[in-house]
Coordinates of C-alpha atoms and ligand atoms in Angstrom, one line a residue:
X1 CA -10.2 11.7 -24.3
X2 CA -10.0 9.4 -27.3
X3 CA -6.3 9.8 -27.7
X4 CA -5.7 8.6 -24.2
X5 CA -6.9 5.1 -25.0
X6 CA -4.0 4.6 -27.3
X7 CA -1.7 5.0 -24.4
X8 CA -2.6 1.6 -23.1
X9 CA -0.5 -0.7 -25.2
X10 CA -0.8 -4.3 -24.2
X11 CA 2.5 -6.1 -23.6
X12 CA 2.9 -8.8 -26.2
X13 CA 3.0 -11.4 -23.5
X14 CA 0.1 -10.0 -21.6
X15 CA -2.5 -12.7 -21.1
X16 CA -5.9 -11.5 -22.0
X17 CA -8.0 -13.3 -19.5
X18 CA -11.1 -13.5 -21.5
X19 CA -13.1 -13.3 -18.3
X20 CA -16.0 -11.0 -17.9
X21 CA -16.6 -9.4 -14.5
X22 CA -19.4 -12.0 -14.0
X23 CA -17.1 -14.9 -14.8
X24 CA -14.8 -13.7 -12.0
X25 CA -17.6 -14.6 -9.6
X26 CA -18.2 -18.0 -11.1
X27 CA -14.5 -18.7 -11.3
X28 CA -14.0 -17.8 -7.7
X29 CA -16.4 -20.4 -6.6
X30 CA -14.4 -23.1 -8.2
X31 CA -11.1 -22.0 -6.9
X32 CA -11.0 -23.4 -3.4
X33 CA -9.6 -26.7 -4.7
X34 CA -6.6 -24.8 -5.9
X35 CA -3.0 -25.6 -5.2
X36 CA -1.0 -28.5 -3.9
X37 CA 2.8 -28.3 -4.1
X38 CA 5.4 -30.1 -2.0
X39 CA 6.9 -27.4 0.3
X40 CA 8.4 -28.2 3.7
X41 CA 6.5 -27.4 6.9
X42 CA 8.8 -24.5 7.5
X43 CA 7.3 -23.3 10.7
X44 CA 6.7 -26.5 12.6
X45 CA 9.9 -26.8 14.8
X46 CA 9.7 -23.3 16.1
X47 CA 6.1 -23.6 17.1
X48 CA 6.6 -26.9 19.0
X49 CA 9.3 -25.4 21.1
X50 CA 6.9 -22.8 22.6
X51 CA 3.9 -25.1 23.1
X52 CA 3.4 -24.1 26.8
X53 CA 1.2 -21.1 26.1
X54 CA -2.1 -21.4 24.2
X55 CA -1.8 -20.4 20.6
X56 CA 1.4 -19.9 18.7
X57 CA 4.3 -17.5 19.0
X58 CA 4.2 -14.6 16.6
X59 CA 6.1 -15.3 13.4
X60 CA 8.1 -12.7 11.8
X61 CA 8.2 -12.5 8.0
X62 CA 11.7 -13.3 6.6
X63 CA 13.7 -10.4 5.2
X64 CA 14.2 -10.5 1.4
X65 CA 17.6 -11.9 0.6
X66 CA 18.7 -11.6 -3.0
X67 CA 16.6 -9.9 -5.6
X68 CA 14.2 -12.5 -6.7
X69 CA 10.5 -12.7 -5.7
X70 CA 9.2 -16.1 -6.8
X71 CA 5.4 -16.5 -6.4
X72 CA 4.5 -20.2 -6.4
X73 CA 2.0 -22.7 -4.9
X74 CA 3.2 -24.0 -1.5
X75 CA 2.1 -26.0 1.5
X76 CA 2.9 -24.4 4.8
X77 CA 2.3 -25.6 8.4
X78 CA 0.3 -22.5 9.3
X79 CA -1.3 -24.7 11.9
X80 CA 1.3 -27.3 13.2
X81 CA 0.3 -30.7 12.0
X82 CA -1.6 -29.4 9.1
X83 CA -0.5 -28.6 5.6
X84 CA -2.3 -25.5 4.2
X85 CA -2.2 -24.8 0.5
X86 CA -1.1 -21.2 -0.1
X87 CA 0.4 -19.0 -2.8
X88 CA 3.7 -18.0 -1.3
X89 CA 6.4 -15.6 -2.1
X90 CA 9.9 -17.2 -1.8
X91 CA 8.1 -20.0 0.2
X92 CA 6.7 -17.6 2.8
X93 CA 3.3 -16.2 3.8
X94 CA 3.4 -13.2 4.2
X95 CA 6.1 -12.8 1.6
X96 CA 9.6 -11.6 2.7
X97 CA 9.9 -8.1 4.0
X98 CA 11.6 -5.8 1.5
X99 CA 13.7 -3.0 3.0
X100 CA 15.0 -0.2 0.8
X101 CA 16.8 2.9 2.0
X102 CA 15.5 6.2 0.8
X103 CA 17.6 7.4 -2.1
X104 CA 18.5 4.0 -3.5
X105 CA 17.1 1.9 -6.2
X106 CA 14.8 -1.1 -5.8
X107 CA 15.4 -3.9 -8.3
X108 CA 13.8 -7.3 -8.3
X109 CA 13.0 -10.1 -10.7
X110 CA 9.4 -11.3 -10.2
X111 CA 9.0 -15.0 -11.2
X112 CA 5.5 -16.2 -11.7
X113 CA 5.3 -19.9 -11.0
X114 CA 1.5 -19.9 -10.5
X115 CA -0.7 -21.5 -13.0
X116 CA -2.3 -18.2 -13.8
X117 CA -1.3 -14.6 -14.7
X118 CA 0.4 -12.4 -12.1
X119 CA 1.6 -8.9 -11.5
X120 CA 2.9 -7.3 -8.3
X121 CA 2.0 -3.8 -7.2
X122 CA 4.2 -1.7 -4.8
X123 CA 1.5 -0.2 -2.6
X124 CA 2.5 3.2 -1.2
X125 CA 5.5 3.5 -3.4
X126 CA 5.8 6.0 -6.2
X127 CA 6.8 3.7 -9.0
X128 CA 7.0 4.8 -12.7
X129 CA 4.0 3.8 -14.8
X130 CA 5.3 0.5 -16.2
X131 CA 6.8 -0.6 -12.9
X132 CA 3.7 0.1 -10.8
X133 CA 2.0 -3.2 -11.3
X134 CA -1.0 -2.1 -13.4
X135 CA -3.2 -5.1 -14.1
X136 CA -2.4 -4.8 -17.9
X137 CA 1.2 -5.6 -17.1
X138 CA 0.5 -9.1 -15.7
X139 CA 2.7 -11.9 -17.1
X140 CA 1.4 -15.3 -18.0
X141 CA 2.0 -18.5 -15.9
X142 CA 5.7 -19.4 -16.0
X143 CA 6.9 -16.0 -17.1
X144 CA 9.0 -13.5 -15.2
X145 CA 9.7 -9.8 -15.4
X146 CA 12.2 -7.3 -14.1
X147 CA 11.3 -4.4 -11.7
X148 CA 13.6 -1.5 -11.2
X149 CA 12.9 2.0 -9.9
X150 CA 14.5 4.6 -7.6
X151 CA 12.9 5.0 -4.2
X152 CA 13.1 8.6 -3.1
X153 CA 10.2 9.3 -0.8
X154 CA 9.5 9.6 2.9
X155 CA 10.3 6.6 5.0
X156 CA 7.1 4.6 5.4
X157 CA 5.7 1.1 6.0
X158 CA 4.4 0.2 2.6
X159 CA 3.6 -3.2 1.1
X160 CA 3.4 -5.2 -2.1
X161 CA 0.8 -7.5 -3.3
X162 CA -0.8 -9.2 -6.4
X163 CA -2.6 -6.8 -8.6
X164 CA -3.7 -9.2 -11.4
X165 CA -6.9 -8.3 -13.3
X166 CA -9.8 -10.1 -11.5
X167 CA -7.4 -12.3 -9.6
X168 CA -6.1 -9.7 -7.1
X169 CA -8.5 -10.8 -4.3
X170 CA -7.8 -14.5 -4.5
X171 CA -4.1 -14.1 -4.9
X172 CA -3.7 -11.7 -2.1
X173 CA -6.0 -13.9 0.1
X174 CA -3.9 -17.0 -0.6
X175 CA -0.7 -15.1 0.4
X176 CA 0.7 -13.0 -2.4
X177 CA 1.6 -10.0 -0.2
X178 CA 4.4 -8.7 1.9
X179 CA 5.8 -5.6 3.6
X180 CA 7.9 -3.0 1.9
X181 CA 9.7 -0.8 4.3
X182 CA 11.3 2.5 3.2
X183 CA 14.0 3.4 5.6
X184 CA 15.6 6.8 6.2
X185 CA 18.8 6.9 8.2
X186 CA 17.7 10.4 9.4
X187 CA 15.0 8.8 11.4
X188 CA 17.5 7.3 13.8
X189 CA 17.8 10.6 15.5
X190 CA 14.2 10.4 16.7
X191 CA 15.1 7.7 19.2
X192 CA 12.1 5.5 18.3
X193 CA 12.3 1.8 19.4
X194 CA 14.4 -0.2 17.1
X195 CA 15.7 -3.7 16.5
X196 CA 13.6 -6.3 18.3
X197 CA 11.4 -3.5 19.6
X198 CA 10.3 -2.5 16.1
X199 CA 8.1 -5.3 14.8
X200 CA 5.7 -5.7 11.8
X201 CA 2.1 -6.9 12.4
X202 CA 0.5 -8.0 9.1
X203 CA -3.2 -8.6 9.9
X204 CA -5.3 -10.7 7.6
X205 CA -8.5 -12.5 8.2
X206 CA -9.2 -15.9 6.7
X207 CA -11.8 -18.6 6.6
X208 CA -10.5 -22.0 7.2
X209 CA -12.2 -25.4 7.2
X210 CA -11.6 -28.5 9.3
X211 CA -8.7 -29.6 7.2
X212 CA -7.1 -26.1 7.9
X213 CA -7.4 -25.1 4.3
X214 CA -7.9 -21.4 3.6
X215 CA -11.2 -21.5 1.8
X216 CA -12.0 -18.9 -0.9
X217 CA -15.3 -19.3 -2.6
X218 CA -17.0 -16.0 -2.6
X219 CA -20.8 -16.0 -3.2
X220 CA -22.6 -13.2 -4.9
X221 CA -23.2 -11.8 -1.4
X222 CA -19.5 -12.1 -0.5
X223 CA -18.6 -10.2 -3.7
X224 CA -21.0 -7.5 -2.6
X225 CA -19.7 -7.2 1.0
X226 CA -16.1 -8.4 0.4
X227 CA -14.8 -11.7 1.6
X228 CA -14.7 -11.7 5.4
X229 CA -12.9 -14.3 7.4
X230 CA -13.6 -15.7 10.8
X231 CA -10.0 -15.9 12.1
X232 CA -7.1 -13.5 12.0
X233 CA -3.6 -14.4 11.1
X234 CA -0.9 -12.0 12.3
X235 CA 2.2 -12.4 10.2
X236 CA 0.7 -15.7 9.1
X237 CA 0.3 -16.9 12.7
X238 CA -3.1 -18.1 14.0
X239 CA -3.9 -17.3 17.7
X240 CA -0.7 -15.4 17.9
X241 CA 1.2 -14.3 21.1
X242 CA 4.4 -12.4 21.7
X243 CA 6.7 -12.3 24.6
X244 CA 7.7 -8.6 25.4
X245 CA 9.5 -6.7 28.1
X246 CA 8.2 -3.8 30.1
X247 CA 9.6 -1.3 27.6
X248 CA 8.3 0.7 24.6
X249 CA 7.6 -1.1 21.3
X250 CA 7.0 0.2 17.8
X251 CA 4.5 -1.9 15.9
X252 CA 4.0 -1.5 12.1
X253 CA 0.4 -2.6 11.4
X254 CA -0.8 -3.5 7.9
X255 CA -4.3 -4.5 7.2
X256 CA -3.7 -7.0 4.4
X257 CA -7.3 -8.3 4.6
X258 CA -9.5 -8.5 1.6
X259 CA -12.5 -6.7 3.2
X260 CA -12.2 -6.8 7.0
X261 CA -11.9 -3.4 8.8
X262 CA -10.1 -3.6 12.1
X263 CA -10.8 -1.4 15.1
X264 CA -7.5 -2.0 16.8
X265 CA -7.4 -1.6 20.6
X266 CA -6.4 -3.4 23.8
X267 CA -9.0 -5.5 25.6
X268 CA -8.3 -3.5 28.8
X269 CA -8.4 -0.1 27.1
X270 CA -4.6 0.4 27.5
X271 CA -3.6 3.6 25.6
X272 CA -1.0 3.6 22.8
X273 CA 0.5 6.2 20.5
X274 CA -0.2 6.6 16.9
X275 CA 3.0 7.6 15.2
X276 CA 2.6 7.0 11.5
X277 CA -0.1 6.4 8.9
X278 CA 0.2 5.1 5.3
X279 CA 2.8 7.6 4.1
X280 CA 5.1 7.7 7.1
X281 CA 5.6 9.4 10.5
X282 CA 3.2 12.0 11.8
X283 CA 4.4 15.4 13.1
X284 CA 3.9 14.1 16.7
X285 CA 2.6 11.0 18.4
X286 CA -1.1 11.0 19.2
X287 CA -2.4 9.1 22.2
X288 CA -5.4 6.9 21.5
X289 CA -7.1 3.8 22.9
X290 CA -8.3 2.5 19.5
X291 CA -7.7 3.1 15.8
X292 CA -9.6 2.1 12.7
X293 CA -7.5 0.2 10.1
X294 CA -9.2 -0.5 6.7
X295 CA -7.9 -2.9 4.1
X296 CA -4.7 -1.6 2.5
X297 CA -4.0 0.9 5.3
X298 CA -1.0 1.0 7.6
X299 CA -0.6 2.4 11.1
X300 CA 2.4 2.5 13.3
X301 CA 1.9 2.6 17.0
X302 CA 4.1 2.8 20.1
X303 CA 3.0 0.6 23.0
X304 CA 4.4 1.1 26.5
X305 CA 4.2 -2.1 28.6
X306 CA 5.7 -0.6 31.7
X307 CA 2.4 -0.5 33.6
X308 CA 2.1 -4.3 33.4
X309 CA 3.8 -6.4 36.0
X310 CA 6.2 -9.0 34.8
X311 CA 4.1 -12.1 34.4
X312 CA 1.1 -10.1 33.2
X313 CA -0.5 -10.2 29.8
X314 CA -2.7 -8.1 27.6
X315 CA -4.7 -8.8 24.5
X316 CA -4.7 -6.7 21.3
X317 CA -8.1 -7.0 19.6
X318 CA -10.2 -5.8 16.9
X319 CA -13.0 -4.3 18.9
X320 CA -16.6 -4.6 17.8
X321 CA -18.2 -1.7 16.0
X322 CA -21.5 -1.1 14.3
X323 CA -21.0 -2.0 10.7
X324 CA -23.0 -0.5 7.9
X325 CA -24.3 -2.6 5.0
X326 CA -24.8 -6.3 4.8
X327 CA -21.6 -7.1 6.7
X328 CA -21.7 -10.7 5.5
X329 CA -25.2 -12.1 6.0
X330 CA -25.1 -15.7 7.3
X331 CA -21.2 -15.7 7.3
X332 CA -18.6 -13.8 9.2
X333 CA -19.7 -10.3 10.0
X334 CA -18.0 -7.0 9.6
X335 CA -17.5 -5.2 12.9
X336 CA -17.4 -8.3 15.2
X337 CA -14.8 -8.5 17.9
X338 CA -11.7 -10.6 17.0
X339 CA -8.6 -11.4 18.9
X340 CA -5.4 -10.3 17.2
X341 CA -2.4 -10.9 19.4
X342 CA -1.7 -11.5 23.1
X343 CA 1.3 -9.9 24.7
X344 CA 3.0 -11.7 27.6
X345 CA 5.1 -9.3 29.6
X346 CA 8.0 -11.5 30.6
X347 CA 10.9 -9.2 31.5
X348 CA 12.0 -5.9 32.8
X349 CA 12.5 -3.2 30.2
X350 CA 15.7 -3.4 28.2
X351 CA 15.8 0.1 26.9
X352 CA 14.7 3.7 27.7
X353 CA 11.1 4.2 26.9
X354 CA 9.6 7.6 26.4
X355 CA 8.0 8.4 23.1
X356 CA 9.5 11.3 21.3
X357 CA 7.4 14.5 21.5
X358 CA 7.9 15.4 17.8
X359 CA 8.5 13.3 14.8
X360 CA 8.5 14.5 11.2
X361 CA 7.2 17.9 10.0
X362 CA 4.1 17.9 7.9
X363 CA 3.1 20.7 5.6
X364 CA -0.6 20.7 4.8
X365 CA -1.7 21.5 1.3
X366 CA -3.6 24.8 0.9
X367 CA -7.1 23.9 -0.1
X368 CA -7.6 27.4 -1.6
X369 CA -5.0 26.5 -4.2
X370 CA -6.8 23.4 -5.5
X371 CA -7.2 23.9 -9.2
X372 CA -10.2 21.7 -9.6
X373 CA -12.6 19.3 -7.8
X374 CA -13.2 15.8 -9.0
X375 CA -16.3 13.9 -7.7
X376 CA -16.3 10.1 -7.4
X377 CA -19.7 8.7 -6.7
X378 CA -19.4 5.3 -5.1
X379 CA -22.7 3.4 -5.7
X380 CA -24.2 0.0 -5.8
X381 CA -25.6 -1.2 -9.0
X382 CA -27.1 -4.7 -8.9
X383 CA -24.7 -6.8 -7.0
X384 CA -21.6 -4.8 -7.7
X385 CA -20.2 -1.4 -6.8
X386 CA -19.4 1.3 -9.4
X387 CA -17.4 4.5 -9.5
X388 CA -19.3 7.3 -11.3
X389 CA -21.8 4.7 -12.6
X390 CA -19.2 2.5 -14.4
X391 CA -17.2 -0.7 -13.9
X392 CA -13.5 -1.0 -14.6
X393 CA -12.4 -1.4 -18.2
X394 CA -8.8 -2.3 -18.6
X395 CA -8.6 -0.5 -21.9
X396 CA -10.5 2.7 -21.0
X397 CA -8.8 5.7 -19.4
X398 CA -11.5 7.4 -17.4
X399 CA -9.9 10.8 -16.8
X400 CA -6.7 12.7 -17.1
X401 CA -4.9 14.7 -14.5
X402 CA -2.4 17.5 -15.3
X403 CA 1.0 16.9 -13.8
X404 CA 1.7 18.8 -10.7
X405 CA -1.8 20.3 -10.2
X406 CA -3.3 20.3 -6.8
X407 CA -6.7 18.7 -6.9
X408 CA -9.6 18.1 -4.5
X409 CA -11.0 14.6 -4.8
X410 CA -14.4 14.1 -3.4
X411 CA -15.5 10.5 -2.6
X412 CA -19.3 10.3 -2.2
X413 CA -20.5 7.0 -0.9
X414 CA -24.1 6.7 -1.7
X415 CA -24.2 2.9 -1.1
X416 CA -24.5 0.8 2.0
X417 CA -21.0 -0.7 2.1
X418 CA -17.8 1.0 3.4
X419 CA -15.2 1.6 0.7
X420 CA -11.5 2.0 1.5
X421 CA -10.5 4.1 -1.6
X422 CA -6.8 3.7 -2.7
X423 CA -4.9 5.8 -5.2
X424 CA -1.7 4.9 -7.0
X425 CA 1.1 7.3 -8.0
X426 CA 0.6 9.8 -5.2
X427 CA -0.2 10.3 -1.5
X428 CA -3.1 12.5 -0.5
X429 CA -4.2 14.5 2.5
X430 CA -7.6 14.1 4.0
X431 CA -9.2 17.5 4.5
X432 CA -12.8 16.8 5.3
X433 CA -15.1 14.0 6.4
X434 CA -18.8 14.7 6.2
X435 CA -20.5 15.0 9.6
X436 CA -17.3 15.2 11.5
X437 CA -16.1 18.5 12.9
X438 CA -12.6 17.1 13.5
X439 CA -10.8 14.5 11.5
X440 CA -10.0 11.3 13.4
X441 CA -6.2 10.8 14.0
X442 CA -6.1 7.9 11.5
X443 CA -6.8 10.5 8.8
X444 CA -3.7 12.4 9.7
X445 CA -0.5 12.7 7.6
X446 CA 0.1 11.3 4.1
X447 CA -2.5 8.7 3.0
X448 CA -2.9 6.4 0.1
X449 CA -6.0 4.6 1.3
X450 CA -8.9 6.5 2.8
X451 CA -12.0 4.8 4.3
X452 CA -15.3 6.1 3.0
X453 CA -18.1 4.8 5.2
X454 CA -21.6 4.3 3.8
X455 CA -23.3 7.6 3.4
X456 CA -20.1 9.6 3.9
X457 CA -18.4 12.2 1.7
X458 CA -14.7 12.4 2.2
X459 CA -12.5 15.1 0.5
X460 CA -8.8 14.7 0.0
X461 CA -6.2 17.0 -1.6
X462 CA -3.8 15.3 -4.0
X463 CA -1.1 16.3 -6.4
X464 CA 0.4 13.9 -8.9
X465 CA 3.9 15.1 -9.3
X466 CA 6.0 11.9 -9.3
X467 CA 5.4 10.1 -12.6
X468 CA 3.3 10.7 -15.7
X469 CA 1.4 7.7 -17.1
X470 CA -1.7 5.6 -16.7
X471 CA -2.4 4.4 -13.2
X472 CA -5.4 3.1 -11.3
X473 CA -7.4 4.1 -8.3
X474 CA -9.8 1.7 -6.8
X475 CA -11.6 0.4 -3.7
X476 CA -9.2 -1.7 -1.6
X477 CA -12.0 -4.1 -0.7
X478 CA -10.5 -6.6 -3.0
X479 CA -13.7 -8.3 -4.1
X480 CA -15.0 -4.8 -4.9
X481 CA -11.8 -4.1 -6.9
X482 CA -11.9 -7.3 -8.8
X483 CA -15.6 -7.0 -9.6
X484 CA -14.9 -3.6 -11.2
X485 CA -14.7 -0.8 -8.6
X486 CA -11.6 0.7 -10.2
X487 CA -10.7 3.4 -12.7
X488 CA -7.8 4.1 -15.0
X489 CA -6.5 7.7 -15.0
X490 CA -3.7 9.3 -16.8
X491 CA -1.2 11.7 -15.2
X492 CA -0.3 13.9 -18.1
X493 CA 3.3 14.5 -18.9
X494 CA 4.7 17.7 -17.3
X495 CA 5.0 20.7 -19.5
X496 CA 8.2 20.6 -21.6
X497 CA 11.4 22.6 -21.0
X498 CA 11.4 25.8 -23.0
X499 CA 14.8 26.4 -24.7
X500 CA 15.5 29.8 -26.3
X501 CA 18.8 30.2 -28.0
X502 CA 20.2 33.7 -28.8
X503 CA 23.8 34.5 -29.8
X504 CA 26.0 33.9 -26.8
X505 CA 23.1 32.9 -24.6
X506 CA 20.8 29.9 -24.0
X507 CA 17.8 30.4 -21.8
X508 CA 16.0 27.5 -20.3
X509 CA 12.7 27.9 -18.5
X510 CA 11.1 25.1 -16.4
X511 CA 7.9 24.7 -14.4
X512 CA 8.2 26.6 -11.2
X513 CA 9.4 25.1 -8.0
X514 CA 5.9 25.2 -6.4
X515 CA 5.2 22.3 -8.8
X516 CA 8.0 20.3 -7.2
X517 CA 10.6 20.8 -9.9
X518 CA 14.2 21.8 -9.4
X519 CA 16.9 22.4 -12.0
X520 CA 20.1 20.5 -11.4
X521 CA 23.4 20.6 -13.3
X522 CA 26.7 18.8 -13.3
X523 CA 29.9 19.5 -15.0
X524 CA 30.7 15.9 -15.3
X525 CA 29.0 13.7 -17.9
X526 CA 30.1 10.4 -16.4
X527 CA 28.2 8.1 -14.2
X528 CA 29.9 9.8 -11.2
X529 CA 28.0 13.0 -12.1
X530 CA 27.6 15.2 -9.0
X531 CA 24.3 16.9 -9.4
X532 CA 23.9 20.4 -7.9
X533 CA 20.8 22.4 -7.7
X534 CA 21.1 25.6 -9.7
X535 CA 18.9 28.5 -10.4
X536 CA 20.6 29.4 -13.6
X537 CA 23.1 27.6 -15.9
X538 CA 26.6 28.8 -14.9
X539 CA 27.6 29.9 -18.4
X540 CA 30.9 31.3 -17.3
X541 CA 32.1 27.9 -16.3
X542 CA 32.2 26.9 -19.9
X543 CA 32.7 23.3 -21.1
X544 CA 30.0 20.8 -21.5
X545 CA 27.1 20.7 -19.2
X546 CA 24.4 18.2 -18.7
X547 CA 21.2 19.6 -17.3
X548 CA 18.3 17.7 -15.8
X549 CA 15.1 18.7 -14.1
X550 CA 14.0 16.6 -11.2
X551 CA 11.0 16.6 -9.1
X552 CA 10.8 16.1 -5.3
X553 CA 10.8 12.4 -5.7
X554 CA 14.1 12.6 -7.5
X555 CA 12.8 11.3 -10.8
X556 CA 14.2 12.8 -14.0
X557 CA 11.9 14.0 -16.6
X558 CA 14.2 16.2 -18.7
X559 CA 17.6 15.4 -19.8
X560 CA 19.4 17.5 -22.3
X561 CA 23.0 17.9 -23.2
X562 CA 24.2 21.2 -24.7
X563 CA 27.8 21.3 -25.9
X564 CA 29.7 24.4 -24.9
X565 CA 27.2 26.4 -22.9
Ligands
C2O1 CU1 -2.8 -2.1 -2.7 CU2 -3.9 -0.9 -6.3 O1 -3.5 -1.6 -4.5
CU2 CU1 -1.3 0.9 -4.4
CU3 CU1 -15.5 -1.0 -1.9

């Protein structure tokens, strides 16, 4: 695997942090005195207008306008009357929601106005290698960089967040994260709630002090358990409430916490429908009364408020659950009950309100066709967590995956802490969870983050067929990630096109369609090229042809021009 190492060129402007894993922990303890800018108290007027109810009306993250994401220190009135130092994106925490329609391109300029390196990762999106936000691609303080890639994957609620080497946890905690929604106009036909009945709920737990500062000073113990907070902000709102009608709502939940696992449910046991997990809509809604949501994961739910009288209210909570491991000795605990959001049912329903019976078809991978099994042993070593006995090394590629092969990845958690394992560059399917005859509904559909509880073995099927290159997979407990619970792997380039030329005939062979490839051709060589799927080159058409092979995600790996076919 020696040759792979050379595939990790450092950008010339890449700051080499010069921090050891151990200095991350020391550094973190100093960091709470962090930032102080001079930003306006953006939220204060809206909050005052609604002061009659305890707590604060749920904020909605702004939508991204323009194509610049500026990450900078800011002071926000998260609590009215207080100025809380954060690291904001375009002045907002969470950052602005990015919406991209499937089949279009996403382009943005990322401007780093922090006093430290930064790179953003597009979590859940299949971005090419150098666009994905690998920690090696961080830019120094004051620098900026351009992101551009086509988005051609299932509609889903994704997100974006800091992914800076050894600074991911603190930057994400201080606010460098936002939603990234992939939209698909075909979804409109499903009749799901839309407009003001389709709302994001970004859940993050924080620790705050008497001055309403978000403290971040992880001890060795915090690094081992992950940094747990004692309050929850929903879309950056403390003690949040939302006025609803008696209708049906779609909520897009993201667990943007560093380490907190939520067990989402209503205080009165009110049922709701799970309609989507990380990678988009499920084949059909599943009725549940609670759902586990680990850091990095998304869930979309439908909630029907018609059984509540106008004037009633109901509380969405994180219900208590028995937590494995230390769970934060002496500080906030994993698994404790926490209030998320209170709904006040204020009006009669404004729209029709029955959940659809079917959503989006899902084709399970065939486990029998897995070409190999890879075992990832998650273990504790001293005060940190390792994957297969090792800590992350930015320069080392730990394994290589052939492009397009179906693989069975087995996560064995031999430690005492839960690990939400996240992979870049593909979505996976959970096939087995040790000790459970049936998978819980949260495991359904396309996943990019899979919770592996202490003592559990979880098996997933995965196929990397979007982009070749070096990517990471890691624990999404961000203190675990920053302290080294991460690996580099390389998706090898797909096999090349075979071209055979005989008099009067050119034969092109390509990897078969079961690997996600399709041959397309166009008679036009201009930018207006109309690509058509073909099974053979239409030689009789004559002229100049441009041929490209694309995979399911619409990314081009092969491009060749042959004059006069
Ligand atoms: Cu959401 Cu590699 O992370
Ligand atoms: Cu990711
Ligand atoms: Cu972990």
